[in-house]
GROMACS .gro file of C-alpha atoms in nm:
model
  333
    1UNK     CA    1  12.989   6.137  14.896
    2UNK     CA    2  13.369   6.222  14.819
    3UNK     CA    3  13.432   6.202  14.430
    4UNK     CA    4  13.682   5.909  14.391
    5UNK     CA    5  14.011   6.035  14.284
    6UNK     CA    6  14.162   5.928  13.913
    7UNK     CA    7  14.533   5.967  13.841
    8UNK     CA    8  14.623   6.027  13.477
    9UNK     CA    9  14.988   5.973  13.357
   10UNK     CA   10  15.016   6.251  13.084
   11UNK     CA   11  15.304   6.163  12.845
   12UNK     CA   12  15.427   6.479  12.645
   13UNK     CA   13  15.670   6.299  12.401
   14UNK     CA   14  15.469   6.165  12.071
   15UNK     CA   15  15.429   5.768  12.074
   16UNK     CA   16  15.755   5.572  11.968
   17UNK     CA   17  15.552   5.432  11.706
   18UNK     CA   18  15.440   5.712  11.531
   19UNK     CA   19  15.510   5.718  11.135
   20UNK     CA   20  15.749   5.986  11.003
   21UNK     CA   21  15.450   6.093  10.767
   22UNK     CA   22  15.250   6.165  11.097
   23UNK     CA   23  15.305   6.503  11.266
   24UNK     CA   24  15.026   6.573  11.474
   25UNK     CA   25  14.820   6.275  11.710
   26UNK     CA   26  14.498   6.322  11.828
   27UNK     CA   27  14.522   6.236  12.237
   28UNK     CA   28  14.125   6.281  12.297
   29UNK     CA   29  13.760   6.274  12.137
   30UNK     CA   30  13.431   6.442  12.280
   31UNK     CA   31  13.068   6.349  12.144
   32UNK     CA   32  12.918   6.644  12.011
   33UNK     CA   33  12.626   6.443  11.942
   34UNK     CA   34  12.400   6.352  11.630
   35UNK     CA   35  12.415   6.595  11.287
   36UNK     CA   36  12.147   6.353  11.148
   37UNK     CA   37  11.913   6.177  11.323
   38UNK     CA   38  11.604   5.936  11.234
   39UNK     CA   39  11.335   6.159  11.073
   40UNK     CA   40  11.612   6.410  10.946
   41UNK     CA   41  11.708   6.205  10.656
   42UNK     CA   42  11.560   6.295  10.284
   43UNK     CA   43  11.258   6.040  10.196
   44UNK     CA   44  11.484   5.988   9.890
   45UNK     CA   45  11.726   5.773  10.086
   46UNK     CA   46  11.635   5.445  10.180
   47UNK     CA   47  11.864   5.382  10.513
   48UNK     CA   48  11.814   5.011  10.463
   49UNK     CA   49  12.161   4.894  10.508
   50UNK     CA   50  12.351   5.221  10.487
   51UNK     CA   51  12.718   5.184  10.422
   52UNK     CA   52  12.951   5.450  10.396
   53UNK     CA   53  12.971   5.837  10.432
   54UNK     CA   54  13.216   6.121  10.292
   55UNK     CA   55  13.224   6.474  10.210
   56UNK     CA   56  13.315   6.768  10.044
   57UNK     CA   57  13.304   7.131  10.162
   58UNK     CA   58  12.955   7.150  10.090
   59UNK     CA   59  12.807   6.800  10.063
   60UNK     CA   60  12.761   6.484  10.222
   61UNK     CA   61  12.793   6.129   9.998
   62UNK     CA   62  12.614   5.840  10.151
   63UNK     CA   63  12.604   5.480  10.031
   64UNK     CA   64  12.336   5.201  10.108
   65UNK     CA   65  12.355   4.870   9.929
   66UNK     CA   66  12.249   4.994   9.583
   67UNK     CA   67  12.267   5.352   9.557
   68UNK     CA   68  12.472   5.677   9.619
   69UNK     CA   69  12.324   5.992   9.735
   70UNK     CA   70  12.461   6.343   9.754
   71UNK     CA   71  12.309   6.566  10.019
   72UNK     CA   72  12.366   6.930  10.095
   73UNK     CA   73  12.498   6.986  10.438
   74UNK     CA   74  12.322   7.332  10.493
   75UNK     CA   75  12.003   7.113  10.443
   76UNK     CA   76  12.021   6.733  10.441
   77UNK     CA   77  11.685   6.684  10.350
   78UNK     CA   78  11.784   6.785  10.015
   79UNK     CA   79  11.928   6.506   9.771
   80UNK     CA   80  12.139   6.694   9.509
   81UNK     CA   81  12.234   6.395   9.314
   82UNK     CA   82  12.190   6.030   9.322
   83UNK     CA   83  12.285   5.673   9.142
   84UNK     CA   84  12.211   5.362   9.128
   85UNK     CA   85  12.451   5.077   9.129
   86UNK     CA   86  12.216   4.947   8.804
   87UNK     CA   87  12.330   5.246   8.596
   88UNK     CA   88  12.688   5.183   8.572
   89UNK     CA   89  12.674   4.775   8.588
   90UNK     CA   90  12.720   4.759   8.199
   91UNK     CA   91  13.092   4.966   8.275
   92UNK     CA   92  13.207   4.695   8.544
   93UNK     CA   93  13.339   4.347   8.413
   94UNK     CA   94  13.386   4.019   8.569
   95UNK     CA   95  13.131   4.036   8.781
   96UNK     CA   96  12.780   4.123   8.896
   97UNK     CA   97  12.816   4.398   9.133
   98UNK     CA   98  12.548   4.450   9.391
   99UNK     CA   99  12.663   4.633   9.704
  100UNK     CA  100  12.833   4.972   9.775
  101UNK     CA  101  13.046   4.964  10.061
  102UNK     CA  102  13.274   5.241  10.243
  103UNK     CA  103  13.333   5.608  10.069
  104UNK     CA  104  13.623   5.865   9.993
  105UNK     CA  105  13.608   6.201   9.868
  106UNK     CA  106  13.964   6.339   9.746
  107UNK     CA  107  14.039   6.623   9.484
  108UNK     CA  108  13.709   6.601   9.331
  109UNK     CA  109  13.680   6.251   9.301
  110UNK     CA  110  13.475   5.974   9.497
  111UNK     CA  111  13.619   5.642   9.551
  112UNK     CA  112  13.373   5.342   9.667
  113UNK     CA  113  13.456   4.994   9.763
  114UNK     CA  114  13.206   4.772   9.548
  115UNK     CA  115  13.151   4.397   9.597
  116UNK     CA  116  12.963   4.122   9.408
  117UNK     CA  117  12.901   3.789   9.259
  118UNK     CA  118  13.035   3.649   8.944
  119UNK     CA  119  12.707   3.669   8.788
  120UNK     CA  120  12.370   3.680   8.952
  121UNK     CA  121  12.291   3.296   8.951
  122UNK     CA  122  12.559   3.202   9.206
  123UNK     CA  123  12.681   3.281   9.565
  124UNK     CA  124  13.064   3.285   9.445
  125UNK     CA  125  13.258   3.600   9.485
  126UNK     CA  126  13.344   3.872   9.224
  127UNK     CA  127  13.664   4.022   9.266
  128UNK     CA  128  13.626   4.318   9.466
  129UNK     CA  129  13.661   4.671   9.303
  130UNK     CA  130  13.683   5.021   9.377
  131UNK     CA  131  13.452   5.246   9.129
  132UNK     CA  132  13.570   5.625   9.078
  133UNK     CA  133  13.306   5.879   9.009
  134UNK     CA  134  13.323   6.225   8.996
  135UNK     CA  135  13.179   6.484   9.216
  136UNK     CA  136  12.827   6.487   9.034
  137UNK     CA  137  12.806   6.103   9.046
  138UNK     CA  138  12.915   6.040   8.681
  139UNK     CA  139  13.129   5.678   8.658
  140UNK     CA  140  13.472   5.792   8.584
  141UNK     CA  141  13.660   5.425   8.573
  142UNK     CA  142  13.683   5.129   8.795
  143UNK     CA  143  13.989   4.899   8.934
  144UNK     CA  144  14.015   4.573   9.081
  145UNK     CA  145  14.168   4.482   9.419
  146UNK     CA  146  14.432   4.240   9.384
  147UNK     CA  147  14.224   3.928   9.433
  148UNK     CA  148  14.509   3.722   9.623
  149UNK     CA  149  14.563   3.989   9.882
  150UNK     CA  150  14.211   4.121   9.934
  151UNK     CA  151  13.892   3.870   9.888
  152UNK     CA  152  13.660   4.148  10.023
  153UNK     CA  153  13.664   4.514  10.064
  154UNK     CA  154  13.441   4.674  10.303
  155UNK     CA  155  13.589   5.037  10.290
  156UNK     CA  156  13.830   5.246  10.124
  157UNK     CA  157  14.002   5.601  10.206
  158UNK     CA  158  14.249   5.809  10.047
  159UNK     CA  159  14.541   5.892  10.306
  160UNK     CA  160  14.616   6.294  10.202
  161UNK     CA  161  14.986   6.265  10.340
  162UNK     CA  162  15.047   6.050  10.048
  163UNK     CA  163  14.765   6.056   9.801
  164UNK     CA  164  14.727   5.659   9.808
  165UNK     CA  165  14.420   5.446   9.864
  166UNK     CA  166  14.429   5.199  10.160
  167UNK     CA  167  14.202   4.953  10.235
  168UNK     CA  168  14.178   4.624  10.468
  169UNK     CA  169  14.119   4.263  10.497
  170UNK     CA  170  14.146   4.035  10.769
  171UNK     CA  171  14.395   4.180  11.017
  172UNK     CA  172  14.588   4.374  10.752
  173UNK     CA  173  14.547   4.740  10.589
  174UNK     CA  174  14.687   4.750  10.239
  175UNK     CA  175  14.834   5.027  10.054
  176UNK     CA  176  14.745   5.094   9.685
  177UNK     CA  177  14.847   5.342   9.404
  178UNK     CA  178  14.578   5.589   9.309
  179UNK     CA  179  14.726   5.574   8.965
  180UNK     CA  180  14.526   5.314   8.750
  181UNK     CA  181  14.348   5.315   8.378
  182UNK     CA  182  13.988   5.169   8.335
  183UNK     CA  183  13.961   4.784   8.432
  184UNK     CA  184  14.331   4.752   8.574
  185UNK     CA  185  14.438   4.551   8.875
  186UNK     CA  186  14.554   4.830   9.150
  187UNK     CA  187  14.887   4.832   9.214
  188UNK     CA  188  14.993   4.701   9.577
  189UNK     CA  189  15.235   4.941   9.751
  190UNK     CA  190  15.261   4.816  10.113
  191UNK     CA  191  15.070   4.599  10.370
  192UNK     CA  192  15.043   4.685  10.766
  193UNK     CA  193  14.986   4.438  10.987
  194UNK     CA  194  14.741   4.557  11.277
  195UNK     CA  195  14.863   4.558  11.627
  196UNK     CA  196  14.541   4.635  11.836
  197UNK     CA  197  14.599   4.768  12.196
  198UNK     CA  198  14.236   4.764  12.298
  199UNK     CA  199  14.073   4.467  12.125
  200UNK     CA  200  14.108   4.162  12.333
  201UNK     CA  201  13.897   3.903  12.130
  202UNK     CA  202  13.901   3.524  12.109
  203UNK     CA  203  13.940   3.354  11.778
  204UNK     CA  204  13.563   3.306  11.783
  205UNK     CA  205  13.492   3.705  11.844
  206UNK     CA  206  13.762   3.782  11.567
  207UNK     CA  207  13.571   3.536  11.329
  208UNK     CA  208  13.282   3.755  11.382
  209UNK     CA  209  13.454   4.109  11.374
  210UNK     CA  210  13.372   4.330  11.077
  211UNK     CA  211  13.595   4.560  10.911
  212UNK     CA  212  13.331   4.815  10.855
  213UNK     CA  213  13.525   5.164  10.779
  214UNK     CA  214  13.831   5.367  10.799
  215UNK     CA  215  13.925   5.730  10.735
  216UNK     CA  216  14.281   5.922  10.760
  217UNK     CA  217  14.351   6.294  10.929
  218UNK     CA  218  14.533   6.511  10.731
  219UNK     CA  219  14.851   6.387  10.917
  220UNK     CA  220  14.792   6.066  10.845
  221UNK     CA  221  14.624   5.887  11.159
  222UNK     CA  222  14.388   5.624  11.035
  223UNK     CA  223  14.048   5.578  11.221
  224UNK     CA  224  13.938   5.201  11.188
  225UNK     CA  225  13.585   5.091  11.260
  226UNK     CA  226  13.586   4.741  11.429
  227UNK     CA  227  13.232   4.582  11.476
  228UNK     CA  228  13.129   4.299  11.630
  229UNK     CA  229  12.766   4.208  11.482
  230UNK     CA  230  12.628   3.989  11.734
  231UNK     CA  231  12.770   4.167  12.058
  232UNK     CA  232  12.510   4.382  12.290
  233UNK     CA  233  12.795   4.542  12.409
  234UNK     CA  234  13.157   4.469  12.343
  235UNK     CA  235  13.452   4.649  12.528
  236UNK     CA  236  13.631   4.614  12.195
  237UNK     CA  237  13.361   4.748  11.959
  238UNK     CA  238  13.438   5.083  11.797
  239UNK     CA  239  13.653   5.346  11.626
  240UNK     CA  240  14.025   5.245  11.703
  241UNK     CA  241  14.333   5.498  11.595
  242UNK     CA  242  14.634   5.368  11.408
  243UNK     CA  243  14.965   5.502  11.281
  244UNK     CA  244  15.128   5.310  10.998
  245UNK     CA  245  15.516   5.239  10.985
  246UNK     CA  246  15.702   4.987  10.888
  247UNK     CA  247  15.464   4.721  10.765
  248UNK     CA  248  15.282   4.785  11.128
  249UNK     CA  249  14.981   4.907  11.214
  250UNK     CA  250  15.010   5.036  11.564
  251UNK     CA  251  14.695   5.149  11.775
  252UNK     CA  252  14.750   5.490  11.965
  253UNK     CA  253  14.525   5.578  12.304
  254UNK     CA  254  14.284   5.851  12.216
  255UNK     CA  255  14.089   5.904  12.526
  256UNK     CA  256  13.733   5.991  12.594
  257UNK     CA  257  13.400   5.864  12.745
  258UNK     CA  258  13.174   5.594  12.575
  259UNK     CA  259  12.807   5.560  12.557
  260UNK     CA  260  12.842   5.440  12.935
  261UNK     CA  261  12.993   5.721  13.049
  262UNK     CA  262  13.324   5.500  13.124
  263UNK     CA  263  13.645   5.666  13.017
  264UNK     CA  264  13.820   5.412  12.719
  265UNK     CA  265  14.121   5.488  12.501
  266UNK     CA  266  13.930   5.473  12.201
  267UNK     CA  267  13.560   5.574  12.036
  268UNK     CA  268  13.382   5.277  12.218
  269UNK     CA  269  13.035   5.279  12.139
  270UNK     CA  270  12.772   4.959  12.136
  271UNK     CA  271  12.389   4.929  12.260
  272UNK     CA  272  12.090   4.792  12.138
  273UNK     CA  273  11.774   4.953  12.007
  274UNK     CA  274  11.474   5.035  12.229
  275UNK     CA  275  11.215   4.847  12.004
  276UNK     CA  276  11.120   4.449  12.038
  277UNK     CA  277  11.308   4.267  11.800
  278UNK     CA  278  11.580   4.509  11.741
  279UNK     CA  279  11.904   4.462  11.612
  280UNK     CA  280  12.203   4.633  11.744
  281UNK     CA  281  12.346   4.964  11.680
  282UNK     CA  282  12.592   4.903  11.403
  283UNK     CA  283  12.883   5.131  11.333
  284UNK     CA  284  12.925   5.123  10.943
  285UNK     CA  285  13.200   5.393  10.849
  286UNK     CA  286  13.360   5.701  10.918
  287UNK     CA  287  13.497   6.025  10.781
  288UNK     CA  288  13.748   6.293  10.922
  289UNK     CA  289  13.707   6.664  10.876
  290UNK     CA  290  13.835   7.016  10.993
  291UNK     CA  291  13.604   7.331  11.085
  292UNK     CA  292  13.654   7.671  11.236
  293UNK     CA  293  13.633   7.467  11.581
  294UNK     CA  294  13.882   7.163  11.535
  295UNK     CA  295  13.943   6.815  11.377
  296UNK     CA  296  13.657   6.563  11.427
  297UNK     CA  297  13.517   6.240  11.282
  298UNK     CA  298  13.166   6.199  11.173
  299UNK     CA  299  13.072   5.835  11.255
  300UNK     CA  300  12.784   5.671  11.051
  301UNK     CA  301  12.552   5.428  11.236
  302UNK     CA  302  12.286   5.200  11.102
  303UNK     CA  303  12.011   5.006  11.325
  304UNK     CA  304  11.810   4.694  11.160
  305UNK     CA  305  11.491   4.674  11.321
  306UNK     CA  306  11.092   4.692  11.226
  307UNK     CA  307  11.217   5.023  11.114
  308UNK     CA  308  11.544   5.095  10.975
  309UNK     CA  309  11.725   5.394  11.148
  310UNK     CA  310  12.050   5.557  11.095
  311UNK     CA  311  12.246   5.811  11.233
  312UNK     CA  312  12.571   6.056  11.157
  313UNK     CA  313  12.747   6.143  11.515
  314UNK     CA  314  13.018   6.382  11.553
  315UNK     CA  315  13.309   6.349  11.765
  316UNK     CA  316  13.575   6.629  11.820
  317UNK     CA  317  13.936   6.554  11.807
  318UNK     CA  318  14.155   6.742  12.095
  319UNK     CA  319  14.533   6.720  12.106
  320UNK     CA  320  14.578   6.925  12.416
  321UNK     CA  321  14.596   6.582  12.594
  322UNK     CA  322  14.591   6.780  12.951
  323UNK     CA  323  14.319   7.016  12.876
  324UNK     CA  324  14.119   6.719  12.739
  325UNK     CA  325  14.125   6.511  13.059
  326UNK     CA  326  14.033   6.839  13.246
  327UNK     CA  327  13.734   6.820  13.055
  328UNK     CA  328  13.691   6.445  13.109
  329UNK     CA  329  13.722   6.493  13.454
  330UNK     CA  330  13.459   6.767  13.481
  331UNK     CA  331  13.230   6.562  13.244
  332UNK     CA  332  13.276   6.269  13.508
  333UNK     CA  333  13.198   6.444  13.792
   0.00000   0.00000   0.00000
């Protein structure tokens, strides 16, 4: 049987909606595979409700609901340091905080999106906060998200182009100053409405969608994790790329093959686990990095079932679209 012919239209110019800050835009991705799989995590790490990932040159920083772990890249089974949320609870005002979320490393400091309740005996939400730690997981300070802007904060990331903090709530991304004192409110600098090109969801599906994580490339492109918790497979679930400009977060195409072998314009992954009664794989957080080969993003995934499992999966980013398409065609046929 002859191979089907695929026609690609390659646009050499950068997208018109690229922010002036963005100088280099990824055009495609290739899945390298898992970096850390089931059975490879340190015994000290409870992967139950694993939440966030970031790194420095030698270590990963991983969060679950209650703890942060610093592990060595050369030996992921080695925990270098860890911190339980209860150990810093007395530093945090106006709430009982019980949930570490997304995490971001920048210039020696770690920023962690953290949520909780007003006090332990109520279900009323406390104002979400960002907790700042040093690289040894010592408490430095915290600040509150503006409650009228963000009633929740699942993730946080530093954009290295401007050094500002970013997070999201609902259909908007918010930009904050990274300059604040202990216990201050974050200063809101700007907001960006998210304009998805590849998330054709009903209102019911949007209500079920979760903003899980986000990270920025060195050139200011936002990779954002959109997860539909109760969908076995959703064409919209995955890691979407955006450029931020003039109050809009505009989605751009980053082409590659999903876990079903389909060519998609974003990192599209969603499948059920293999054990009876399993929940679906959930995408929790994402981080950007650069090594001697290329730029990449690492995706942290969780599967809650009879035995919880977690993976870190690497995707390499490609800027040469023609070369990337040739590689994709080879993989397809």
